[in-house]
PDB file of C-alpha atoms and ligand atoms in Angstrom:
ATOM      1  CA  MET A  30     -38.391 -19.112 -12.590  1.00 84.00           C
ATOM      2  CA  SER A  31     -40.144 -18.065 -15.807  1.00 94.00           C
ATOM      3  CA  LEU A  32     -43.230 -19.792 -17.113  1.00 97.00           C
ATOM      4  CA  ILE A  33     -42.093 -22.006 -20.065  1.00 98.00           C
ATOM      5  CA  LEU A  34     -44.226 -21.387 -23.151  1.00 98.00           C
ATOM      6  CA  ASP A  35     -44.334 -24.942 -24.492  1.00 98.00           C
ATOM      7  CA  GLY A  36     -44.476 -24.888 -28.270  1.00 98.00           C
ATOM      8  CA  LYS A  37     -45.254 -28.686 -28.361  1.00 98.00           C
ATOM      9  CA  ALA A  38     -48.399 -28.103 -26.340  1.00 98.00           C
ATOM     10  CA  VAL A  39     -49.353 -25.245 -28.534  1.00 98.00           C
ATOM     11  CA  ALA A  40     -48.793 -27.460 -31.598  1.00 98.00           C
ATOM     12  CA  ALA A  41     -50.853 -30.371 -30.122  1.00 98.00           C
ATOM     13  CA  ALA A  42     -53.900 -28.165 -29.393  1.00 98.00           C
ATOM     14  CA  LEU A  43     -53.762 -26.699 -32.911  1.00 98.00           C
ATOM     15  CA  GLN A  44     -53.442 -30.115 -34.427  1.00 98.00           C
ATOM     16  CA  GLN A  45     -56.594 -31.222 -32.827  1.00 98.00           C
ATOM     17  CA  ALA A  46     -58.507 -28.272 -34.168  1.00 98.00           C
ATOM     18  CA  LEU A  47     -57.067 -28.758 -37.687  1.00 98.00           C
ATOM     19  CA  LYS A  48     -57.778 -32.421 -37.853  1.00 98.00           C
ATOM     20  CA  ALA A  49     -61.390 -31.564 -37.354  1.00 98.00           C
ATOM     21  CA  ARG A  50     -61.262 -29.137 -40.256  1.00 98.00           C
ATOM     22  CA  SER A  51     -59.591 -31.704 -42.579  1.00 98.00           C
ATOM     23  CA  GLN A  52     -62.253 -34.306 -41.490  1.00 97.00           C
ATOM     24  CA  LYS A  53     -65.011 -31.868 -42.418  1.00 97.00           C
ATOM     25  CA  LEU A  54     -63.398 -31.390 -45.868  1.00 97.00           C
ATOM     26  CA  TYR A  55     -63.315 -35.132 -46.456  1.00 97.00           C
ATOM     27  CA  LEU A  56     -67.051 -35.256 -46.155  1.00 97.00           C
ATOM     28  CA  ASP A  57     -67.141 -33.204 -49.384  1.00 95.00           C
ATOM     29  CA  TYR A  58     -64.492 -35.309 -51.028  1.00 96.00           C
ATOM     30  CA  VAL A  59     -61.966 -32.500 -50.619  1.00 97.00           C
ATOM     31  CA  PHE A  60     -58.605 -33.600 -49.475  1.00 97.00           C
ATOM     32  CA  PRO A  61     -55.959 -31.112 -48.290  1.00 98.00           C
ATOM     33  CA  VAL A  62     -52.790 -32.306 -50.155  1.00 98.00           C
ATOM     34  CA  LEU A  63     -49.318 -30.789 -49.773  1.00 98.00           C
ATOM     35  CA  ALA A  64     -46.903 -31.399 -52.541  1.00 98.00           C
ATOM     36  CA  THR A  65     -43.308 -31.319 -51.533  1.00 98.00           C
ATOM     37  CA  VAL A  66     -40.374 -31.119 -53.849  1.00 98.00           C
ATOM     38  CA  ARG A  67     -36.877 -32.163 -52.713  1.00 98.00           C
ATOM     39  CA  VAL A  68     -33.895 -32.268 -54.953  1.00 98.00           C
ATOM     40  CA  GLY A  69     -31.142 -34.522 -53.588  1.00 97.00           C
ATOM     41  CA  GLU A  70     -30.526 -35.598 -50.027  1.00 96.00           C
ATOM     42  CA  SER A  71     -29.544 -32.458 -48.116  1.00 95.00           C
ATOM     43  CA  LYS A  72     -29.511 -33.276 -44.381  1.00 94.00           C
ATOM     44  CA  ASP A  73     -31.465 -30.018 -43.528  1.00 92.00           C
ATOM     45  CA  ALA A  74     -34.237 -30.747 -46.290  1.00 95.00           C
ATOM     46  CA  VAL A  75     -34.631 -34.407 -45.292  1.00 96.00           C
ATOM     47  CA  SER A  76     -35.008 -33.447 -41.581  1.00 94.00           C
ATOM     48  CA  TYR A  77     -37.477 -30.713 -42.313  1.00 94.00           C
ATOM     49  CA  GLU A  78     -39.416 -33.046 -44.501  1.00 96.00           C
ATOM     50  CA  LYS A  79     -39.587 -35.592 -41.653  1.00 96.00           C
ATOM     51  CA  GLY A  80     -41.060 -32.890 -39.282  1.00 95.00           C
ATOM     52  CA  LEU A  81     -43.594 -31.954 -42.014  1.00 97.00           C
ATOM     53  CA  LEU A  82     -44.845 -35.598 -42.432  1.00 98.00           C
ATOM     54  CA  LYS A  83     -45.431 -35.776 -38.766  1.00 97.00           C
ATOM     55  CA  ALA A  84     -47.386 -32.585 -38.705  1.00 98.00           C
ATOM     56  CA  ALA A  85     -49.264 -33.669 -41.627  1.00 98.00           C
ATOM     57  CA  LYS A  86     -50.307 -36.970 -40.166  1.00 98.00           C
ATOM     58  CA  ALA A  87     -51.552 -35.233 -36.948  1.00 98.00           C
ATOM     59  CA  THR A  88     -53.655 -32.782 -38.911  1.00 98.00           C
ATOM     60  CA  GLY A  89     -55.183 -35.030 -41.621  1.00 98.00           C
ATOM     61  CA  VAL A  90     -53.125 -33.492 -44.472  1.00 98.00           C
ATOM     62  CA  ARG A  91     -51.970 -35.711 -47.137  1.00 98.00           C
ATOM     63  CA  VAL A  92     -48.448 -35.308 -48.557  1.00 98.00           C
ATOM     64  CA  ARG A  93     -47.378 -35.992 -52.062  1.00 98.00           C
ATOM     65  CA  ARG A  94     -43.550 -36.228 -52.115  1.00 98.00           C
ATOM     66  CA  TYR A  95     -41.564 -35.556 -55.225  1.00 98.00           C
ATOM     67  CA  ILE A  96     -37.900 -36.514 -54.663  1.00 98.00           C
ATOM     68  CA  LEU A  97     -35.565 -35.718 -57.591  1.00 98.00           C
ATOM     69  CA  PRO A  98     -31.942 -36.667 -57.982  1.00 97.00           C
ATOM     70  CA  GLU A  99     -29.247 -34.086 -57.277  1.00 97.00           C
ATOM     71  CA  ASP A 100     -28.189 -33.770 -60.821  1.00 96.00           C
ATOM     72  CA  VAL A 101     -31.730 -33.068 -62.226  1.00 97.00           C
ATOM     73  CA  SER A 102     -31.809 -29.909 -64.442  1.00 97.00           C
ATOM     74  CA  GLU A 103     -33.316 -26.642 -63.160  1.00 97.00           C
ATOM     75  CA  GLN A 104     -35.529 -26.801 -66.224  1.00 98.00           C
ATOM     76  CA  ASP A 105     -37.048 -30.157 -65.102  1.00 98.00           C
ATOM     77  CA  VAL A 106     -37.669 -28.743 -61.595  1.00 98.00           C
ATOM     78  CA  ALA A 107     -39.408 -25.728 -63.158  1.00 98.00           C
ATOM     79  CA  GLY A 108     -41.508 -28.152 -65.226  1.00 98.00           C
ATOM     80  CA  LEU A 109     -42.615 -30.086 -62.157  1.00 98.00           C
ATOM     81  CA  ILE A 110     -43.514 -26.901 -60.316  1.00 98.00           C
ATOM     82  CA  ALA A 111     -45.644 -25.797 -63.251  1.00 98.00           C
ATOM     83  CA  GLN A 112     -47.264 -29.207 -63.207  1.00 98.00           C
ATOM     84  CA  ILE A 113     -48.075 -28.975 -59.510  1.00 98.00           C
ATOM     85  CA  ASN A 114     -49.267 -25.479 -59.880  1.00 98.00           C
ATOM     86  CA  ALA A 115     -51.949 -26.517 -62.417  1.00 98.00           C
ATOM     87  CA  ASP A 116     -53.006 -29.764 -60.599  1.00 98.00           C
ATOM     88  CA  PRO A 117     -56.332 -29.064 -58.944  1.00 97.00           C
ATOM     89  CA  LEU A 118     -55.932 -32.121 -56.670  1.00 97.00           C
ATOM     90  CA  LEU A 119     -52.827 -30.679 -55.007  1.00 98.00           C
ATOM     91  CA  SER A 120     -53.659 -27.866 -52.581  1.00 98.00           C
ATOM     92  CA  ALA A 121     -50.231 -26.527 -51.801  1.00 98.00           C
ATOM     93  CA  LEU A 122     -46.620 -26.703 -52.914  1.00 98.00           C
ATOM     94  CA  LEU A 123     -43.502 -26.538 -50.829  1.00 98.00           C
ATOM     95  CA  LEU A 124     -39.884 -26.623 -52.170  1.00 98.00           C
ATOM     96  CA  LEU A 125     -37.520 -28.079 -49.599  1.00 98.00           C
ATOM     97  CA  ARG A 126     -34.381 -26.148 -49.224  1.00 96.00           C
ATOM     98  CA  PRO A 127     -31.570 -25.903 -49.525  1.00 95.00           C
ATOM     99  CA  MET A 128     -31.634 -26.912 -53.138  1.00 95.00           C
ATOM    100  CA  PRO A 129     -28.457 -28.021 -54.810  1.00 95.00           C
ATOM    101  CA  ALA A 130     -25.882 -25.185 -55.315  1.00 95.00           C
ATOM    102  CA  HIS A 131     -26.156 -25.283 -59.252  1.00 94.00           C
ATOM    103  CA  MET A 132     -29.788 -24.234 -59.063  1.00 97.00           C
ATOM    104  CA  ASP A 133     -31.114 -20.721 -58.740  1.00 98.00           C
ATOM    105  CA  GLU A 134     -33.345 -21.270 -55.577  1.00 97.00           C
ATOM    106  CA  GLU A 135     -34.961 -17.852 -55.748  1.00 97.00           C
ATOM    107  CA  ALA A 136     -35.876 -18.105 -59.321  1.00 98.00           C
ATOM    108  CA  LEU A 137     -37.533 -21.495 -58.670  1.00 98.00           C
ATOM    109  CA  CYS A 138     -39.422 -20.159 -55.535  1.00 98.00           C
ATOM    110  CA  ALA A 139     -40.636 -17.358 -57.834  1.00 98.00           C
ATOM    111  CA  LEU A 140     -42.490 -19.989 -59.911  1.00 98.00           C
ATOM    112  CA  VAL A 141     -44.612 -21.246 -57.107  1.00 98.00           C
ATOM    113  CA  ALA A 142     -48.281 -20.047 -57.706  1.00 98.00           C
ATOM    114  CA  PRO A 143     -49.257 -17.711 -54.867  1.00 98.00           C
ATOM    115  CA  GLN A 144     -52.443 -19.496 -54.004  1.00 98.00           C
ATOM    116  CA  LYS A 145     -50.429 -22.713 -53.276  1.00 98.00           C
ATOM    117  CA  ASP A 146     -47.442 -20.920 -51.714  1.00 98.00           C
ATOM    118  CA  VAL A 147     -48.122 -21.939 -48.074  1.00 98.00           C
ATOM    119  CA  ASP A 148     -44.540 -21.106 -46.906  1.00 96.00           C
ATOM    120  CA  CYS A 149     -44.296 -17.694 -48.564  1.00 96.00           C
ATOM    121  CA  LEU A 150     -41.420 -18.732 -50.867  1.00 97.00           C
ATOM    122  CA  ASN A 151     -42.262 -16.602 -53.795  1.00 97.00           C
ATOM    123  CA  GLN A 152     -40.932 -13.042 -53.079  1.00 96.00           C
ATOM    124  CA  THR A 153     -42.060 -11.703 -56.475  1.00 97.00           C
ATOM    125  CA  ALA A 154     -45.907 -11.802 -55.855  1.00 96.00           C
ATOM    126  CA  ALA A 155     -48.221 -10.606 -53.174  1.00 96.00           C
ATOM    127  CA  PRO A 156     -48.355 -13.369 -50.481  1.00 96.00           C
ATOM    128  CA  HIS A 157     -51.730 -15.261 -49.893  1.00 97.00           C
ATOM    129  CA  PHE A 158     -50.362 -16.498 -46.535  1.00 98.00           C
ATOM    130  CA  ILE A 159     -48.699 -15.134 -43.422  1.00 97.00           C
ATOM    131  CA  PRO A 160     -45.158 -16.492 -42.973  1.00 97.00           C
ATOM    132  CA  CYS A 161     -45.438 -19.558 -40.658  1.00 98.00           C
ATOM    133  CA  THR A 162     -42.881 -18.473 -38.091  1.00 98.00           C
ATOM    134  CA  ALA A 163     -44.526 -15.093 -37.500  1.00 98.00           C
ATOM    135  CA  GLU A 164     -47.972 -16.869 -37.185  1.00 98.00           C
ATOM    136  CA  SER A 165     -46.433 -19.371 -34.819  1.00 98.00           C
ATOM    137  CA  CYS A 166     -45.495 -16.492 -32.451  1.00 98.00           C
ATOM    138  CA  LEU A 167     -49.025 -15.369 -32.242  1.00 98.00           C
ATOM    139  CA  GLN A 168     -50.344 -18.860 -31.830  1.00 98.00           C
ATOM    140  CA  ILE A 169     -48.099 -19.125 -28.789  1.00 98.00           C
ATOM    141  CA  LEU A 170     -49.361 -15.913 -27.263  1.00 98.00           C
ATOM    142  CA  ASP A 171     -53.031 -16.872 -27.959  1.00 98.00           C
ATOM    143  CA  HIS A 172     -52.680 -20.333 -26.497  1.00 98.00           C
ATOM    144  CA  TYR A 173     -51.259 -18.886 -23.253  1.00 98.00           C
ATOM    145  CA  GLY A 174     -53.924 -16.082 -23.168  1.00 98.00           C
ATOM    146  CA  ILE A 175     -51.366 -13.315 -23.337  1.00 98.00           C
ATOM    147  CA  ASP A 176     -53.185 -10.279 -24.374  1.00 98.00           C
ATOM    148  CA  CYS A 177     -51.207  -7.882 -26.723  1.00 98.00           C
ATOM    149  CA  ARG A 178     -53.492  -4.882 -26.563  1.00 98.00           C
ATOM    150  CA  GLY A 179     -51.735  -1.772 -25.273  1.00 98.00           C
ATOM    151  CA  LYS A 180     -48.508  -3.706 -24.627  1.00 98.00           C
ATOM    152  CA  HIS A 181     -45.183  -2.661 -25.772  1.00 98.00           C
ATOM    153  CA  ALA A 182     -43.720  -5.206 -28.052  1.00 98.00           C
ATOM    154  CA  VAL A 183     -40.152  -4.971 -29.124  1.00 99.00           C
ATOM    155  CA  ILE A 184     -39.072  -7.000 -32.151  1.00 99.00           C
ATOM    156  CA  LEU A 185     -35.431  -7.646 -32.684  1.00 98.00           C
ATOM    157  CA  GLY A 186     -34.941  -8.389 -36.346  1.00 98.00           C
ATOM    158  CA  ARG A 187     -36.878  -7.065 -39.409  1.00 98.00           C
ATOM    159  CA  SER A 188     -36.661  -9.955 -41.959  1.00 97.00           C
ATOM    160  CA  ARG A 189     -39.422 -10.589 -44.516  1.00 95.00           C
ATOM    161  CA  VAL A 190     -40.186 -13.902 -42.878  1.00 95.00           C
ATOM    162  CA  VAL A 191     -40.060 -13.146 -39.227  1.00 97.00           C
ATOM    163  CA  GLY A 192     -39.548  -9.661 -37.831  1.00 98.00           C
ATOM    164  CA  LEU A 193     -41.612  -7.623 -40.249  1.00 98.00           C
ATOM    165  CA  PRO A 194     -44.664  -9.881 -40.429  1.00 98.00           C
ATOM    166  CA  VAL A 195     -44.705 -10.553 -36.633  1.00 98.00           C
ATOM    167  CA  SER A 196     -44.605  -6.684 -36.048  1.00 98.00           C
ATOM    168  CA  LYS A 197     -47.607  -6.357 -38.401  1.00 98.00           C
ATOM    169  CA  LEU A 198     -49.561  -9.086 -36.531  1.00 98.00           C
ATOM    170  CA  LEU A 199     -48.838  -7.531 -33.186  1.00 98.00           C
ATOM    171  CA  LEU A 200     -49.858  -4.171 -34.451  1.00 98.00           C
ATOM    172  CA  ASP A 201     -53.055  -5.634 -35.650  1.00 98.00           C
ATOM    173  CA  ARG A 202     -53.560  -6.841 -31.975  1.00 98.00           C
ATOM    174  CA  ASP A 203     -53.223  -3.186 -30.802  1.00 98.00           C
ATOM    175  CA  ALA A 204     -49.710  -3.655 -29.365  1.00 98.00           C
ATOM    176  CA  THR A 205     -47.310  -0.748 -29.557  1.00 98.00           C
ATOM    177  CA  ILE A 206     -44.347  -1.723 -31.736  1.00 98.00           C
ATOM    178  CA  THR A 207     -40.731  -1.016 -31.738  1.00 98.00           C
ATOM    179  CA  LEU A 208     -38.890  -2.738 -34.519  1.00 98.00           C
ATOM    180  CA  CYS A 209     -35.097  -3.034 -34.194  1.00 98.00           C
ATOM    181  CA  HIS A 210     -32.495  -3.940 -36.664  1.00 98.00           C
ATOM    182  CA  SER A 211     -28.662  -4.083 -37.180  1.00 98.00           C
ATOM    183  CA  LYS A 212     -28.482  -0.301 -37.446  1.00 98.00           C
ATOM    184  CA  THR A 213     -30.672   0.436 -34.359  1.00 98.00           C
ATOM    185  CA  GLN A 214     -28.766   2.389 -31.730  1.00 98.00           C
ATOM    186  CA  ASP A 215     -28.801   0.882 -28.109  1.00 98.00           C
ATOM    187  CA  THR A 216     -30.996  -2.037 -28.886  1.00 98.00           C
ATOM    188  CA  PRO A 217     -30.762  -3.275 -25.222  1.00 98.00           C
ATOM    189  CA  ALA A 218     -32.207  -0.041 -23.895  1.00 98.00           C
ATOM    190  CA  LEU A 219     -35.255  -0.331 -26.206  1.00 98.00           C
ATOM    191  CA  ALA A 220     -35.582  -3.992 -25.442  1.00 98.00           C
ATOM    192  CA  ARG A 221     -35.714  -3.305 -21.779  1.00 98.00           C
ATOM    193  CA  GLN A 222     -38.981  -1.269 -22.420  1.00 98.00           C
ATOM    194  CA  ALA A 223     -40.677  -4.508 -23.783  1.00 98.00           C
ATOM    195  CA  ASP A 224     -43.614  -6.283 -22.238  1.00 98.00           C
ATOM    196  CA  ILE A 225     -43.292  -8.687 -25.072  1.00 98.00           C
ATOM    197  CA  LEU A 226     -39.871  -9.237 -26.581  1.00 98.00           C
ATOM    198  CA  ILE A 227     -39.456 -11.187 -29.886  1.00 98.00           C
ATOM    199  CA  ALA A 228     -35.884 -12.149 -30.508  1.00 98.00           C
ATOM    200  CA  ALA A 229     -35.360 -12.911 -34.249  1.00 98.00           C
ATOM    201  CA  MET A 230     -31.738 -11.569 -35.030  1.00 98.00           C
ATOM    202  CA  GLY A 231     -30.041 -14.810 -35.859  1.00 97.00           C
ATOM    203  CA  ARG A 232     -27.342 -14.005 -33.165  1.00 98.00           C
ATOM    204  CA  MET A 233     -26.810 -16.976 -30.775  1.00 98.00           C
ATOM    205  CA  GLY A 234     -27.296 -16.105 -27.151  1.00 98.00           C
ATOM    206  CA  LEU A 235     -27.056 -12.291 -27.606  1.00 98.00           C
ATOM    207  CA  VAL A 236     -30.149 -11.448 -25.617  1.00 98.00           C
ATOM    208  CA  GLY A 237     -29.076 -11.408 -21.958  1.00 98.00           C
ATOM    209  CA  ARG A 238     -30.283  -9.805 -18.801  1.00 98.00           C
ATOM    210  CA  ASP A 239     -29.371  -6.357 -20.197  1.00 98.00           C
ATOM    211  CA  TYR A 240     -32.227  -6.762 -22.723  1.00 98.00           C
ATOM    212  CA  LEU A 241     -34.897  -7.543 -20.324  1.00 98.00           C
ATOM    213  CA  LYS A 242     -37.511  -5.874 -18.280  1.00 98.00           C
ATOM    214  CA  PRO A 243     -38.347  -8.078 -15.227  1.00 98.00           C
ATOM    215  CA  GLY A 244     -41.481 -10.028 -16.075  1.00 98.00           C
ATOM    216  CA  ALA A 245     -41.292  -9.698 -19.813  1.00 98.00           C
ATOM    217  CA  VAL A 246     -42.713 -12.286 -22.158  1.00 98.00           C
ATOM    218  CA  VAL A 247     -39.859 -13.521 -24.358  1.00 98.00           C
ATOM    219  CA  LEU A 248     -40.389 -15.395 -27.633  1.00 98.00           C
ATOM    220  CA  ASP A 249     -37.105 -16.786 -28.893  1.00 98.00           C
ATOM    221  CA  VAL A 250     -37.260 -17.355 -32.593  1.00 98.00           C
ATOM    222  CA  GLY A 251     -33.535 -17.923 -33.197  1.00 97.00           C
ATOM    223  CA  ILE A 252     -32.129 -21.452 -33.799  1.00 96.00           C
ATOM    224  CA  HIS A 253     -28.489 -22.246 -33.741  1.00 96.00           C
ATOM    225  CA  LEU A 254     -26.393 -25.249 -33.392  1.00 95.00           C
ATOM    226  CA  ASP A 255     -23.916 -24.373 -30.604  1.00 96.00           C
ATOM    227  CA  PRO A 256     -20.525 -25.243 -31.975  1.00 96.00           C
ATOM    228  CA  VAL A 257     -19.158 -26.058 -28.477  1.00 97.00           C
ATOM    229  CA  THR A 258     -21.996 -28.141 -26.910  1.00 96.00           C
ATOM    230  CA  HIS A 259     -23.473 -29.273 -30.201  1.00 96.00           C
ATOM    231  CA  ARG A 260     -26.901 -28.501 -28.774  1.00 96.00           C
ATOM    232  CA  LEU A 261     -29.559 -26.176 -30.254  1.00 96.00           C
ATOM    233  CA  ARG A 262     -29.815 -22.668 -28.775  1.00 97.00           C
ATOM    234  CA  GLY A 263     -31.725 -19.556 -29.556  1.00 98.00           C
ATOM    235  CA  ASP A 264     -30.975 -15.860 -29.797  1.00 98.00           C
ATOM    236  CA  VAL A 265     -31.592 -15.615 -26.022  1.00 98.00           C
ATOM    237  CA  ASP A 266     -29.209 -16.655 -23.286  1.00 98.00           C
ATOM    238  CA  ALA A 267     -32.028 -18.734 -21.603  1.00 97.00           C
ATOM    239  CA  GLU A 268     -29.929 -19.507 -18.567  1.00 96.00           C
ATOM    240  CA  ALA A 269     -29.030 -15.882 -17.927  1.00 97.00           C
ATOM    241  CA  VAL A 270     -32.649 -14.526 -18.183  1.00 97.00           C
ATOM    242  CA  SER A 271     -34.484 -17.527 -16.657  1.00 94.00           C
ATOM    243  CA  GLU A 272     -35.013 -15.607 -13.183  1.00 94.00           C
ATOM    244  CA  LEU A 273     -36.014 -12.382 -14.930  1.00 98.00           C
ATOM    245  CA  ALA A 274     -38.395 -13.253 -17.747  1.00 98.00           C
ATOM    246  CA  GLY A 275     -42.064 -13.727 -16.825  1.00 98.00           C
ATOM    247  CA  ALA A 276     -42.525 -16.262 -19.578  1.00 98.00           C
ATOM    248  CA  ILE A 277     -40.190 -17.601 -22.287  1.00 98.00           C
ATOM    249  CA  THR A 278     -40.237 -20.178 -25.203  1.00 98.00           C
ATOM    250  CA  PRO A 279     -37.495 -22.738 -24.923  1.00 98.00           C
ATOM    251  CA  VAL A 280     -35.137 -23.735 -27.782  1.00 98.00           C
ATOM    252  CA  PRO A 281     -35.767 -26.359 -28.932  1.00 97.00           C
ATOM    253  CA  GLY A 282     -39.491 -26.870 -28.236  1.00 97.00           C
ATOM    254  CA  GLY A 283     -40.706 -23.263 -28.628  1.00 98.00           C
ATOM    255  CA  VAL A 284     -41.555 -21.281 -31.724  1.00 98.00           C
ATOM    256  CA  GLY A 285     -39.886 -23.913 -33.969  1.00 96.00           C
ATOM    257  CA  ALA A 286     -42.168 -26.620 -32.668  1.00 97.00           C
ATOM    258  CA  VAL A 287     -45.246 -24.816 -33.928  1.00 98.00           C
ATOM    259  CA  THR A 288     -44.214 -23.827 -37.433  1.00 98.00           C
ATOM    260  CA  SER A 289     -44.893 -27.092 -39.155  1.00 98.00           C
ATOM    261  CA  THR A 290     -48.337 -27.228 -37.822  1.00 98.00           C
ATOM    262  CA  VAL A 291     -49.009 -23.707 -38.834  1.00 98.00           C
ATOM    263  CA  LEU A 292     -47.886 -24.709 -42.305  1.00 98.00           C
ATOM    264  CA  MET A 293     -50.524 -27.504 -42.272  1.00 98.00           C
ATOM    265  CA  ARG A 294     -53.106 -24.927 -41.443  1.00 98.00           C
ATOM    266  CA  HIS A 295     -52.199 -23.004 -44.547  1.00 98.00           C
ATOM    267  CA  VAL A 296     -52.644 -26.192 -46.564  1.00 98.00           C
ATOM    268  CA  ILE A 297     -56.143 -26.725 -45.085  1.00 98.00           C
ATOM    269  CA  ASP A 298     -56.936 -23.026 -45.733  1.00 98.00           C
ATOM    270  CA  ALA A 299     -55.801 -23.493 -49.451  1.00 98.00           C
ATOM    271  CA  ALA A 300     -57.994 -26.657 -49.796  1.00 98.00           C
ATOM    272  CA  GLU A 301     -60.978 -24.851 -48.227  1.00 97.00           C
ATOM    273  CA  ARG A 302     -60.456 -21.792 -50.561  1.00 96.00           C
ATOM    274  CA  SER A 303     -60.251 -24.051 -53.632  1.00 92.00           C
ATOM    275  CA  ALA A 304     -63.433 -25.987 -52.719  1.00 88.00           C
ATOM    276  CA  LYS A 305     -65.433 -22.669 -52.634  1.00 80.00           C
TER     277      LYS A 305
HETATM  278  P1  NAP B  13     -32.325 -12.715 -41.058  1.00 50.60           P
HETATM  279  O1  NAP B  13     -32.965 -12.675 -42.388  1.00 50.60           O
HETATM  280  O2  NAP B  13     -30.777 -12.941 -41.044  1.00 50.60           O
HETATM  281  O3  NAP B  13     -32.671 -11.400 -40.235  1.00 50.60           O
HETATM  282  C1  NAP B  13     -32.028 -11.055 -39.092  1.00 50.60           C
HETATM  283  C2  NAP B  13     -32.443  -9.668 -38.600  1.00 50.60           C
HETATM  284  O4  NAP B  13     -31.882  -9.388 -37.392  1.00 50.60           O
HETATM  285  C3  NAP B  13     -32.188  -8.550 -39.726  1.00 50.60           C
HETATM  286  O5  NAP B  13     -33.318  -7.687 -39.863  1.00 50.60           O
HETATM  287  C4  NAP B  13     -30.975  -7.858 -38.991  1.00 50.60           C
HETATM  288  O6  NAP B  13     -30.975  -6.465 -39.294  1.00 50.60           O
HETATM  289  C5  NAP B  13     -31.406  -8.022 -37.526  1.00 50.60           C
HETATM  290  N1  NAP B  13     -30.182  -7.996 -36.645  1.00 50.60           N
HETATM  291  C6  NAP B  13     -29.065  -8.704 -36.770  1.00 50.60           C
HETATM  292  N2  NAP B  13     -28.137  -8.375 -35.787  1.00 50.60           N
HETATM  293  C7  NAP B  13     -28.788  -7.508 -34.962  1.00 50.60           C
HETATM  294  C8  NAP B  13     -28.430  -6.864 -33.866  1.00 50.60           C
HETATM  295  N3  NAP B  13     -27.263  -7.101 -33.264  1.00 50.60           N
HETATM  296  N4  NAP B  13     -29.271  -6.020 -33.278  1.00 50.60           N
HETATM  297  C9  NAP B  13     -30.482  -5.795 -33.830  1.00 50.60           C
HETATM  298  N5  NAP B  13     -30.917  -6.371 -34.888  1.00 50.60           N
HETATM  299  C10 NAP B  13     -30.027  -7.302 -35.583  1.00 50.60           C
HETATM  300  O7  NAP B  13     -32.844 -13.843 -40.163  1.00 50.60           O
HETATM  301  P2  NAP B  13     -34.308 -14.539 -40.053  1.00 50.60           P
HETATM  302  O8  NAP B  13     -34.538 -15.368 -41.203  1.00 50.60           O
HETATM  303  O9  NAP B  13     -35.276 -13.542 -39.637  1.00 50.60           O
HETATM  304  O10 NAP B  13     -34.077 -15.522 -38.808  1.00 50.60           O
HETATM  305  C11 NAP B  13     -33.802 -15.007 -37.535  1.00 50.60           C
HETATM  306  C12 NAP B  13     -33.458 -16.176 -36.609  1.00 50.60           C
HETATM  307  O11 NAP B  13     -34.684 -16.973 -36.533  1.00 50.60           O
HETATM  308  C13 NAP B  13     -32.363 -17.167 -37.148  1.00 50.60           C
HETATM  309  O12 NAP B  13     -31.684 -17.658 -35.982  1.00 50.60           O
HETATM  310  C14 NAP B  13     -33.130 -18.219 -37.807  1.00 50.60           C
HETATM  311  O13 NAP B  13     -32.450 -19.448 -37.795  1.00 50.60           O
HETATM  312  C15 NAP B  13     -34.339 -18.335 -36.859  1.00 50.60           C
HETATM  313  N6  NAP B  13     -35.592 -18.806 -37.580  1.00 50.60           N
HETATM  314  C16 NAP B  13     -36.393 -19.754 -36.829  1.00 50.60           C
HETATM  315  C17 NAP B  13     -37.532 -20.259 -37.319  1.00 50.60           C
HETATM  316  C18 NAP B  13     -38.345 -21.166 -36.505  1.00 50.60           C
HETATM  317  O14 NAP B  13     -39.185 -21.842 -36.997  1.00 50.60           O
HETATM  318  N7  NAP B  13     -38.206 -21.078 -35.153  1.00 50.60           N
HETATM  319  C19 NAP B  13     -37.849 -19.891 -38.633  1.00 50.60           C
HETATM  320  C20 NAP B  13     -37.142 -18.952 -39.366  1.00 50.60           C
HETATM  321  C21 NAP B  13     -35.932 -18.506 -38.789  1.00 50.60           C
HETATM  322  P3  NAP B  13     -30.825  -5.919 -40.778  1.00 50.60           P
HETATM  323  O15 NAP B  13     -32.066  -6.005 -41.410  1.00 50.60           O
HETATM  324  O16 NAP B  13     -30.436  -4.421 -40.575  1.00 50.60           O
HETATM  325  O17 NAP B  13     -29.733  -6.658 -41.362  1.00 50.60           O
END
């Protein structure tokens, strides 16, 4: 049976360390504050917001919530973003998505000031933070003392928010990288060479035994609602690989359980930077 890499345990350990950092800031009257902007009542946005509030509480981050009606104009949302960007008492800004269909979400994200853009929403400016999901993968490896140096890491997926930044982070840790994408030929054969396999393709259950070297460490980034069982599943067929993987993150309770806490770390980073 594989070792389960428990994202909740990783988040709990990180939260303790972050709370200490927040408390140190309070002594100088600096308060890490995350401003969230939600337009309407989208189920996904509301549920993400709930997770954020929990992680904020556990890390000593304050949250200023802005909740706007569904029919607010894009211009008014842009005005609010500008106001938050300019407010020195607000350390960070997050737009909860999805935004209503009548809004140009990408254009609004591009208005977020890079120094407050803790979730890397703005694709038009050089980022000041590492995308949270990519950083969460490294947090999990670090928590479990998994050394990347000299290991072959195969990353399935090259998106701007997951595959690409996680490749860079692993390269910085002296892993040897293979980055696969939808045009890669014989991805399973490449994956079978991996000591560390990161599955971030957005393809439910695609990674089976044919993708795994025995003993590999598997981080499953994918999140899908299984239309048959109505349960959450990852990109990895967890049942099929459970005997073969050396260690694996579950879905839910793996990578996704760490990301909100990493986001709080960015808010505290932003508060510390602004206090200097
Ligand atoms: P994305 O933007 O759709 O990117 C998917 C990547 O996978 C693309 O680079 C694509 O290649 C590649 N790909 C697709 N099919 C493939 C295949 N058969 N073989 C090899 N590569 C393939 O997705 P994303 O935003 O990175 O998210 C990936 C998954 O992670 C999704 O399930 C998402 O829900 C989940 N996610 C989880 C968290 C979390 O907190 N746990 C956060 C973000 C995302 P091309 O570039 O060639 O198209």
